[in-house]
PDB file of C-alpha atoms in Angstrom:
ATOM      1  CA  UNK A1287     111.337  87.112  98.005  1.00  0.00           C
ATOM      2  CA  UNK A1288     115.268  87.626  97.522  1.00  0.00           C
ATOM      3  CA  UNK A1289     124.369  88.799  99.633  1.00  0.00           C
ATOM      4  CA  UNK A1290     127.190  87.297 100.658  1.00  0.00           C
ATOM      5  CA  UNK A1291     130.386  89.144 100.712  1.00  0.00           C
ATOM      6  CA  UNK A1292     133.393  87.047  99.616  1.00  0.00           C
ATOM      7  CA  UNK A1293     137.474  87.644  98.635  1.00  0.00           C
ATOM      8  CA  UNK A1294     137.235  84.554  96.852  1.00  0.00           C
ATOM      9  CA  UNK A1295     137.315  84.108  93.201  1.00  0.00           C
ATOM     10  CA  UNK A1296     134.477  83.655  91.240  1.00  0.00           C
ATOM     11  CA  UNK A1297     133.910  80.155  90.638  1.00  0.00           C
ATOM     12  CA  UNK A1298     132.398  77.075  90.964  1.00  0.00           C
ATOM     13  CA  UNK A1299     134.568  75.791  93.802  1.00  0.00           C
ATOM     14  CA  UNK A1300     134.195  79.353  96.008  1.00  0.00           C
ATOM     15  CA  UNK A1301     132.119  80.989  97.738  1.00  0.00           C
ATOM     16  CA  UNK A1302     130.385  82.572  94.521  1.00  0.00           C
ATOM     17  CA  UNK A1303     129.714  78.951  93.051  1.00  0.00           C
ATOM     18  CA  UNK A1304     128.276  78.144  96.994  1.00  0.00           C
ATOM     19  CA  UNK A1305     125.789  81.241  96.800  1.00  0.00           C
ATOM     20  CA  UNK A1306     125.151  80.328  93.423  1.00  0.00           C
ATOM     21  CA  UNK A1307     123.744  76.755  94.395  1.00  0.00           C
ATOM     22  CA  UNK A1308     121.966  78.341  97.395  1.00  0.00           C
ATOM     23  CA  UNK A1309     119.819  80.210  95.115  1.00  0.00           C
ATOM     24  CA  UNK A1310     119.334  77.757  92.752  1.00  0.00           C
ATOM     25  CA  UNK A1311     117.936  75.639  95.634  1.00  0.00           C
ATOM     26  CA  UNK A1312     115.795  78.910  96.827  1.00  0.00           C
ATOM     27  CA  UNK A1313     114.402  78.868  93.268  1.00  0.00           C
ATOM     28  CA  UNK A1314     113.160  75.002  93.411  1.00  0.00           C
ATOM     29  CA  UNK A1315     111.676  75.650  96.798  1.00  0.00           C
ATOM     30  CA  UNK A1316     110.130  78.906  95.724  1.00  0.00           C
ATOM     31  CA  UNK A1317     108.880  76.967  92.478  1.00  0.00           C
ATOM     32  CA  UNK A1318     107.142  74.388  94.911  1.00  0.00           C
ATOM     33  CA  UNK A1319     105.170  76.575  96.989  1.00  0.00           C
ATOM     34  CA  UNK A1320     102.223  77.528  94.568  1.00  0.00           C
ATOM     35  CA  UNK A1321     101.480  73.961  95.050  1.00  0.00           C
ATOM     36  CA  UNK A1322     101.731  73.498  98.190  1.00  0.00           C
ATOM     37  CA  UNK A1323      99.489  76.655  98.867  1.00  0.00           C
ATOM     38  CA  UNK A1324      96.817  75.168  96.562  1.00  0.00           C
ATOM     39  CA  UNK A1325      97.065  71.498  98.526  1.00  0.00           C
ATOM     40  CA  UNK A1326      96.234  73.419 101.980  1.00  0.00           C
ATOM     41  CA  UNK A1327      93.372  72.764 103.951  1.00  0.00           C
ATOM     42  CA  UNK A1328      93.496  76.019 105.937  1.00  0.00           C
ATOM     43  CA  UNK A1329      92.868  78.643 103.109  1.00  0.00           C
ATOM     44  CA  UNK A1330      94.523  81.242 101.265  1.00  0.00           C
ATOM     45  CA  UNK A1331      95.349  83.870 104.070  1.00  0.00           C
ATOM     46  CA  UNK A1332      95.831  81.493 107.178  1.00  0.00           C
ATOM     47  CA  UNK A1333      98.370  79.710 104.820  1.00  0.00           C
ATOM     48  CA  UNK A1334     100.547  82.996 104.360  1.00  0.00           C
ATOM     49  CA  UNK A1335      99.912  83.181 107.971  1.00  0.00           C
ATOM     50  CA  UNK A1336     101.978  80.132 108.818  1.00  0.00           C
ATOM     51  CA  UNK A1337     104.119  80.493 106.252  1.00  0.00           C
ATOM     52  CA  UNK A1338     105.768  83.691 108.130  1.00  0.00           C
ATOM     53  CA  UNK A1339     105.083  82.508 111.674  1.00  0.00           C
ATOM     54  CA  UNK A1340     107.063  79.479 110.793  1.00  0.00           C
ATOM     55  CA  UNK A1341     109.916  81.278 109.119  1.00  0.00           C
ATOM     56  CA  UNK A1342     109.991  83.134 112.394  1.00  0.00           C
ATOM     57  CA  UNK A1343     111.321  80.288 114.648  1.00  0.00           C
ATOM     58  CA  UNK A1344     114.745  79.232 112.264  1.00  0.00           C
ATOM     59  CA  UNK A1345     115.466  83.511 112.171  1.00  0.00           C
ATOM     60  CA  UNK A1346     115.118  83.816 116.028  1.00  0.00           C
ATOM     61  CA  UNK A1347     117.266  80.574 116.431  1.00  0.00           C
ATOM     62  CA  UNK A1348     119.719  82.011 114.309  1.00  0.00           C
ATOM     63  CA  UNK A1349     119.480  85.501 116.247  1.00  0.00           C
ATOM     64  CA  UNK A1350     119.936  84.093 119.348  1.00  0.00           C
ATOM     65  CA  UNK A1351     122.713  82.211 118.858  1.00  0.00           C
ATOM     66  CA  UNK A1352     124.648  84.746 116.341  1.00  0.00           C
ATOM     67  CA  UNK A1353     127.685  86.654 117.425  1.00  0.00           C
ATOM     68  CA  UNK A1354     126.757  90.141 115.519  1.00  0.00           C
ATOM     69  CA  UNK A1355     129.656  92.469 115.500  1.00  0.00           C
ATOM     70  CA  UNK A1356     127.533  95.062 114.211  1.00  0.00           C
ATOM     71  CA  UNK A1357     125.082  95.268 117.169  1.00  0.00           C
ATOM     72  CA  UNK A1358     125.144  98.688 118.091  1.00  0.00           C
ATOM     73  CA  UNK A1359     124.775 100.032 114.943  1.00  0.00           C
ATOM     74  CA  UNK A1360     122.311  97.644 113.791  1.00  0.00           C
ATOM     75  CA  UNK A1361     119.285  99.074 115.415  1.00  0.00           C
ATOM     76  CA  UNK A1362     117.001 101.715 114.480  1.00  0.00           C
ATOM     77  CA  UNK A1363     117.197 104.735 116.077  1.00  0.00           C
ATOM     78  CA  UNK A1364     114.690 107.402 114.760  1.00  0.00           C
ATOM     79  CA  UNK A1365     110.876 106.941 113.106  1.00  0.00           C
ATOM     80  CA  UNK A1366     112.104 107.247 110.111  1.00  0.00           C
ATOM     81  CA  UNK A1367     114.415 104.195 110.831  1.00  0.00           C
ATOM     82  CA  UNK A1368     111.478 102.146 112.100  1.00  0.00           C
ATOM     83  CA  UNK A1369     109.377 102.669 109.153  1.00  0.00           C
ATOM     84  CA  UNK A1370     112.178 102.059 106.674  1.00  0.00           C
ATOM     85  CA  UNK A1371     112.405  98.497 108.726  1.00  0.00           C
ATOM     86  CA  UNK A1372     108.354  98.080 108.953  1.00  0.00           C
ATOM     87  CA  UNK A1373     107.463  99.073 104.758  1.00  0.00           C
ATOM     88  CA  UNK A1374     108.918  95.882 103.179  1.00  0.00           C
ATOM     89  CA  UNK A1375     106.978  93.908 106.321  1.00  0.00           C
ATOM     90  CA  UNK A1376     103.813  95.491 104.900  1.00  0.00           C
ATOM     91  CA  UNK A1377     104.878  94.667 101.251  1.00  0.00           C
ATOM     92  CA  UNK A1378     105.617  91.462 101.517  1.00  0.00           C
ATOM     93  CA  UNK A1379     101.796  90.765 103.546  1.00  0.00           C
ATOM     94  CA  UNK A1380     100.670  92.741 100.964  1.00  0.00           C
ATOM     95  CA  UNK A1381     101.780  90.454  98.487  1.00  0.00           C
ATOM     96  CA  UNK A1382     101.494  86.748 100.318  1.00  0.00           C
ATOM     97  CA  UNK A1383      98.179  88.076 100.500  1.00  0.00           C
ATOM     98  CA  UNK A1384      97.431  88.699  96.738  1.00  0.00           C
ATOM     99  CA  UNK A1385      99.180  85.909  95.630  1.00  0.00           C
ATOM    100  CA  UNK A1386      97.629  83.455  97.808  1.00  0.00           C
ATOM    101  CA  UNK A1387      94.442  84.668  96.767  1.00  0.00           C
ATOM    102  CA  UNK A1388      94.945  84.565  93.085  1.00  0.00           C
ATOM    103  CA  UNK A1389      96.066  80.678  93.596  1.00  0.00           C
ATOM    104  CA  UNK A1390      92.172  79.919  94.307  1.00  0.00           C
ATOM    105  CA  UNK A1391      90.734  82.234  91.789  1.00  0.00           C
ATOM    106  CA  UNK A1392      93.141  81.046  88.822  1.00  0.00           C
ATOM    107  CA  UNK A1393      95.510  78.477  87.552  1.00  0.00           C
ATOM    108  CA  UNK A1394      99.097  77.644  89.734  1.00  0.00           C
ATOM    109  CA  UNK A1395     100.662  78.118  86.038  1.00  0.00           C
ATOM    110  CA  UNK A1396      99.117  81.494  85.895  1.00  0.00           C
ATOM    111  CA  UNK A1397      99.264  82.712  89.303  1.00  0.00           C
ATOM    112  CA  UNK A1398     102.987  82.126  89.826  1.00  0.00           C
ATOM    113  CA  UNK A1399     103.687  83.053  85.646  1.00  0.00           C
ATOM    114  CA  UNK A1400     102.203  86.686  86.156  1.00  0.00           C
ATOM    115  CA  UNK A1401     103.390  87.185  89.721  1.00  0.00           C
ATOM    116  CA  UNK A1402     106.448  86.700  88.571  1.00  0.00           C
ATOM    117  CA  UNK A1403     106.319  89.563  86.587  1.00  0.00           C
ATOM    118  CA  UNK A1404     107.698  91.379  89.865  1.00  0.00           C
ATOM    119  CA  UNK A1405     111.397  92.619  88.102  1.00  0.00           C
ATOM    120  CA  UNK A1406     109.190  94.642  85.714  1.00  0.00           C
ATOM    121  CA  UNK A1407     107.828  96.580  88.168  1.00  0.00           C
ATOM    122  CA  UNK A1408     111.473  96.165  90.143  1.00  0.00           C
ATOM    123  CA  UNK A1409     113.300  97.996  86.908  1.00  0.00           C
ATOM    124  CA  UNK A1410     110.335 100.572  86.456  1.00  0.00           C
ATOM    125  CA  UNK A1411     110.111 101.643  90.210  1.00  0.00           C
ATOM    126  CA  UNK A1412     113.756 101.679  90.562  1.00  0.00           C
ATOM    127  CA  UNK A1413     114.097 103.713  87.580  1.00  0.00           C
ATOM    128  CA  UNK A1414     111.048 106.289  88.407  1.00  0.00           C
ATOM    129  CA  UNK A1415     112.105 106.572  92.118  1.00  0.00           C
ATOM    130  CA  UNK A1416     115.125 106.559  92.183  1.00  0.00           C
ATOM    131  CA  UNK A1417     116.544 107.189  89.032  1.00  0.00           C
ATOM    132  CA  UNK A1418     118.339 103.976  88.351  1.00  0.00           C
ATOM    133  CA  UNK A1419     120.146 103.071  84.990  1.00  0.00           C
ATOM    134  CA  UNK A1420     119.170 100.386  83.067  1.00  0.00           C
ATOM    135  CA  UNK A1421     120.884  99.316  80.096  1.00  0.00           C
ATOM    136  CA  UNK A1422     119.506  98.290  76.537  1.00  0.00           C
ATOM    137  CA  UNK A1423     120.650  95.121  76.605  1.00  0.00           C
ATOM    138  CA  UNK A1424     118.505  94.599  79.953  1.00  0.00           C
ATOM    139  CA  UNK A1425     115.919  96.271  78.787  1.00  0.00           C
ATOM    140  CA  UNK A1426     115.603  93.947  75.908  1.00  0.00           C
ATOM    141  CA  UNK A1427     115.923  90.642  77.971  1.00  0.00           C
ATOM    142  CA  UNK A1428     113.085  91.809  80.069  1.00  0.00           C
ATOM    143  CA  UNK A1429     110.973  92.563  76.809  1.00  0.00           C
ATOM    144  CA  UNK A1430     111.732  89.266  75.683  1.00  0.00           C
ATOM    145  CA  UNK A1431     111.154  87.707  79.345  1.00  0.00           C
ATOM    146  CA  UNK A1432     107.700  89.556  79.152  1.00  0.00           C
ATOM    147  CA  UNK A1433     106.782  88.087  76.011  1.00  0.00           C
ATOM    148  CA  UNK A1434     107.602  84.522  77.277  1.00  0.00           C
ATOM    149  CA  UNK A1435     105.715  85.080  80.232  1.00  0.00           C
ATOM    150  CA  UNK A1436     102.563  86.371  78.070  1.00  0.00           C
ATOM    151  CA  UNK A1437     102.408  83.549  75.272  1.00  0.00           C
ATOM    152  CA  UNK A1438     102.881  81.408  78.068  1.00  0.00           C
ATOM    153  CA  UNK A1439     100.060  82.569  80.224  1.00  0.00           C
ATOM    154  CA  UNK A1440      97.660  82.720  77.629  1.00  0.00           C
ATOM    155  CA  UNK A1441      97.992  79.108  76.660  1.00  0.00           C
ATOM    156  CA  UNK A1442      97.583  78.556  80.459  1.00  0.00           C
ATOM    157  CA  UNK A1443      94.664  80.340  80.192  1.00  0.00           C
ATOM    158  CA  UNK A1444      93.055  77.714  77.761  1.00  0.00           C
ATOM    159  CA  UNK A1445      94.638  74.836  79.050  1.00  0.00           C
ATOM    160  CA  UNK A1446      93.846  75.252  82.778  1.00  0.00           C
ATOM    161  CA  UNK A1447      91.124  77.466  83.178  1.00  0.00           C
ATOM    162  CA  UNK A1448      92.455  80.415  84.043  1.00  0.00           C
ATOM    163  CA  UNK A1449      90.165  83.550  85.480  1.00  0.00           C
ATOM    164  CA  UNK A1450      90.456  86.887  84.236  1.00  0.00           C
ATOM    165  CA  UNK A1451      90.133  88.282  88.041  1.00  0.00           C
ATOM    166  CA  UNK A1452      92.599  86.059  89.555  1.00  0.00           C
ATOM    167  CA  UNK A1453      94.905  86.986  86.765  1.00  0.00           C
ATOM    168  CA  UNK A1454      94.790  90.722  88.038  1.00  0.00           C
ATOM    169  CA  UNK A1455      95.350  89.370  91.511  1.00  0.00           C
ATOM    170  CA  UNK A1456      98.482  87.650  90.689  1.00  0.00           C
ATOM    171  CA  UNK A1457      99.906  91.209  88.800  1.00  0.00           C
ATOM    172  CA  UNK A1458      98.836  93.230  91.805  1.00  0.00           C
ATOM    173  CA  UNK A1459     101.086  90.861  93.663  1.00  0.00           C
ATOM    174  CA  UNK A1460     103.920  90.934  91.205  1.00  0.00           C
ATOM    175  CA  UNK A1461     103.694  94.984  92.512  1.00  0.00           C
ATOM    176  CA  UNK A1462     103.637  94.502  96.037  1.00  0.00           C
ATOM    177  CA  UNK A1463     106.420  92.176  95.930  1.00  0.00           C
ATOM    178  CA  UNK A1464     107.944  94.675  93.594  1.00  0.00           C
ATOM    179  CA  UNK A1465     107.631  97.045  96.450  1.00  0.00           C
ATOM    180  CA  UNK A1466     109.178  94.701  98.509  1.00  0.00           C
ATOM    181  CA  UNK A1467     112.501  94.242  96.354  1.00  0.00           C
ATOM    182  CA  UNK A1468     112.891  97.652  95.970  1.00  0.00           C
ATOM    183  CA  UNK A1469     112.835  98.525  99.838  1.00  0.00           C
ATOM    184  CA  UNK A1470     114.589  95.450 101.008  1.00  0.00           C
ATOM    185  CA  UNK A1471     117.337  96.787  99.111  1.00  0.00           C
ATOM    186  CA  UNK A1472     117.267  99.927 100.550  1.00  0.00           C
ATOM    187  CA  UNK A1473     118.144  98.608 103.723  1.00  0.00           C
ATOM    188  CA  UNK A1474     121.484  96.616 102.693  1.00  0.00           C
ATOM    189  CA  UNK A1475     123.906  99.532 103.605  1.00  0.00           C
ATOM    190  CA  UNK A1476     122.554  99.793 107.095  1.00  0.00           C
ATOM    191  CA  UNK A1477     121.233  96.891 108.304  1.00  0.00           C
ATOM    192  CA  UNK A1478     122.375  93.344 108.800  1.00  0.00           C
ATOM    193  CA  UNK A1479     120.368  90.608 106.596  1.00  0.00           C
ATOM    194  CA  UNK A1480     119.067  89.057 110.003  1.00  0.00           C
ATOM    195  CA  UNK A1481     118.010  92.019 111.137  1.00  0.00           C
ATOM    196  CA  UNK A1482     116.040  93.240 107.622  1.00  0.00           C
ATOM    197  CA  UNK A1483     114.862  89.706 107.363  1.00  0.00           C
ATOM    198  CA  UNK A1484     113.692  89.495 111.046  1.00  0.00           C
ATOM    199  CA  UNK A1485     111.862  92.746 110.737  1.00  0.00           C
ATOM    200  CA  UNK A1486     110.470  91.795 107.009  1.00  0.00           C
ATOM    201  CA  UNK A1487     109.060  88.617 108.591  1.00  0.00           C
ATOM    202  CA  UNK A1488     107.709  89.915 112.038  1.00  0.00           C
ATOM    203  CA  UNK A1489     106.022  92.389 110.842  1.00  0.00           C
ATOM    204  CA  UNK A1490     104.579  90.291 107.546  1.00  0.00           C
ATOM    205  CA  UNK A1491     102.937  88.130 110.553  1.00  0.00           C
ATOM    206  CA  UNK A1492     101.536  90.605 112.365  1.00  0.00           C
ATOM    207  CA  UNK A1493      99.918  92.213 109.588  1.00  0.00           C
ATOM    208  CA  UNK A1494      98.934  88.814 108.335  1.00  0.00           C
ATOM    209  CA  UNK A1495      97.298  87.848 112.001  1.00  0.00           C
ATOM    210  CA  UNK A1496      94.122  89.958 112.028  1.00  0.00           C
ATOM    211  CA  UNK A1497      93.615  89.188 107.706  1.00  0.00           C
TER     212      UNK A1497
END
């Protein structure tokens, strides 16, 4: 999954200490829905499938009834344009896709643990394709995050009966979402965040539908 411009100071009591609560929240929502994909009754892929059709109806609301300045230049107007808008769609299918699949092959501790692993793919594609700097001191965070997430996942493993194959699932979802970060955030300078997001999510549904 996952800007908000501001001339306030950084702080608790701003608009920075606002966003920062907003994503905390995102994080304990995010953090709930491995479980709540393992609880459904209407399988793996039809799941993903209302998870986007759902998230549809707030974004259209909020189109709809959304003053946007930026209207005429917040449109695509070549191929090229369309395609930049339909990719992280595809991604993020992609990766609702994998995911939810590798909840019902292996444990919810090692499903969301290894498809979590998404920034290492993030800070390696961003670095390969487009030449992105990454400092030491990140790089050695995200050695030490990878450890974590390793020890972690192989006491999972023993604990919870985790399956080799669903393992793989949940990394080949860490990479499609991966692919999803990285051109989500290729769209910032141009587009509006309703517009990427309505996009992201349309298209997510439609390639969803026929799965």
């Amino acid at each position: 999954m996952r800007h908000v411009a501001s001339t306030a100071k950084p702080g608790i009591g701003g608009t920075a200490g606002f966003s920062l609560a907003v994503l905390l929240l995102g994080g304990v929502v995010i953090g709930l829905s491995p479980i709540l994909v393992r609880l459904s009754e209407v399988g793996p892929i039809a799941t993903a499938v209302w998870r986007v059709g759902l998230a549809l109806l707030p974004l259209l609301a909020w189109k709809f009834g959304h003053n946007d300045s930026r209207k005429s230049t917040d449109r695509p107007e070549t191929l090229r344009d369309v395609m930049a808008l339909v990719f992280p769609g595809v991604m993020l299918a992609a990766d609702l896709i994998a995911w939810h699949v590798s909840l019902s092959l292996t444990s919810v501790a090692n499903a969301t643990l290894l498809a979590n692993l998404a920034p290492v793919f993030v800070t390696l594609g961003g670095w390969l394709l487009f030449g992105s700097r990454v400092s030491r001191r990140f790089m050695a965070g995200l050695a030490l995050a990878v450890a974590g997430v390793t020890i972690l996942n192989l006491r999972q493993d023993t604990a919870f009966g985790g399956s080799a194959t669903g393992d793989a699932v949940a990394i080949l979802a860490a990479i499609f979402y991966a692919g999803y970060m990285l051109s989500l955030g290729r769209l910032r300078g141009r587009y509006s965040t309703l517009t990427a997001m309505l996009w992201t999510t349309g298209v997510s549904a439609l390639c969803l539908l026929p799965a």
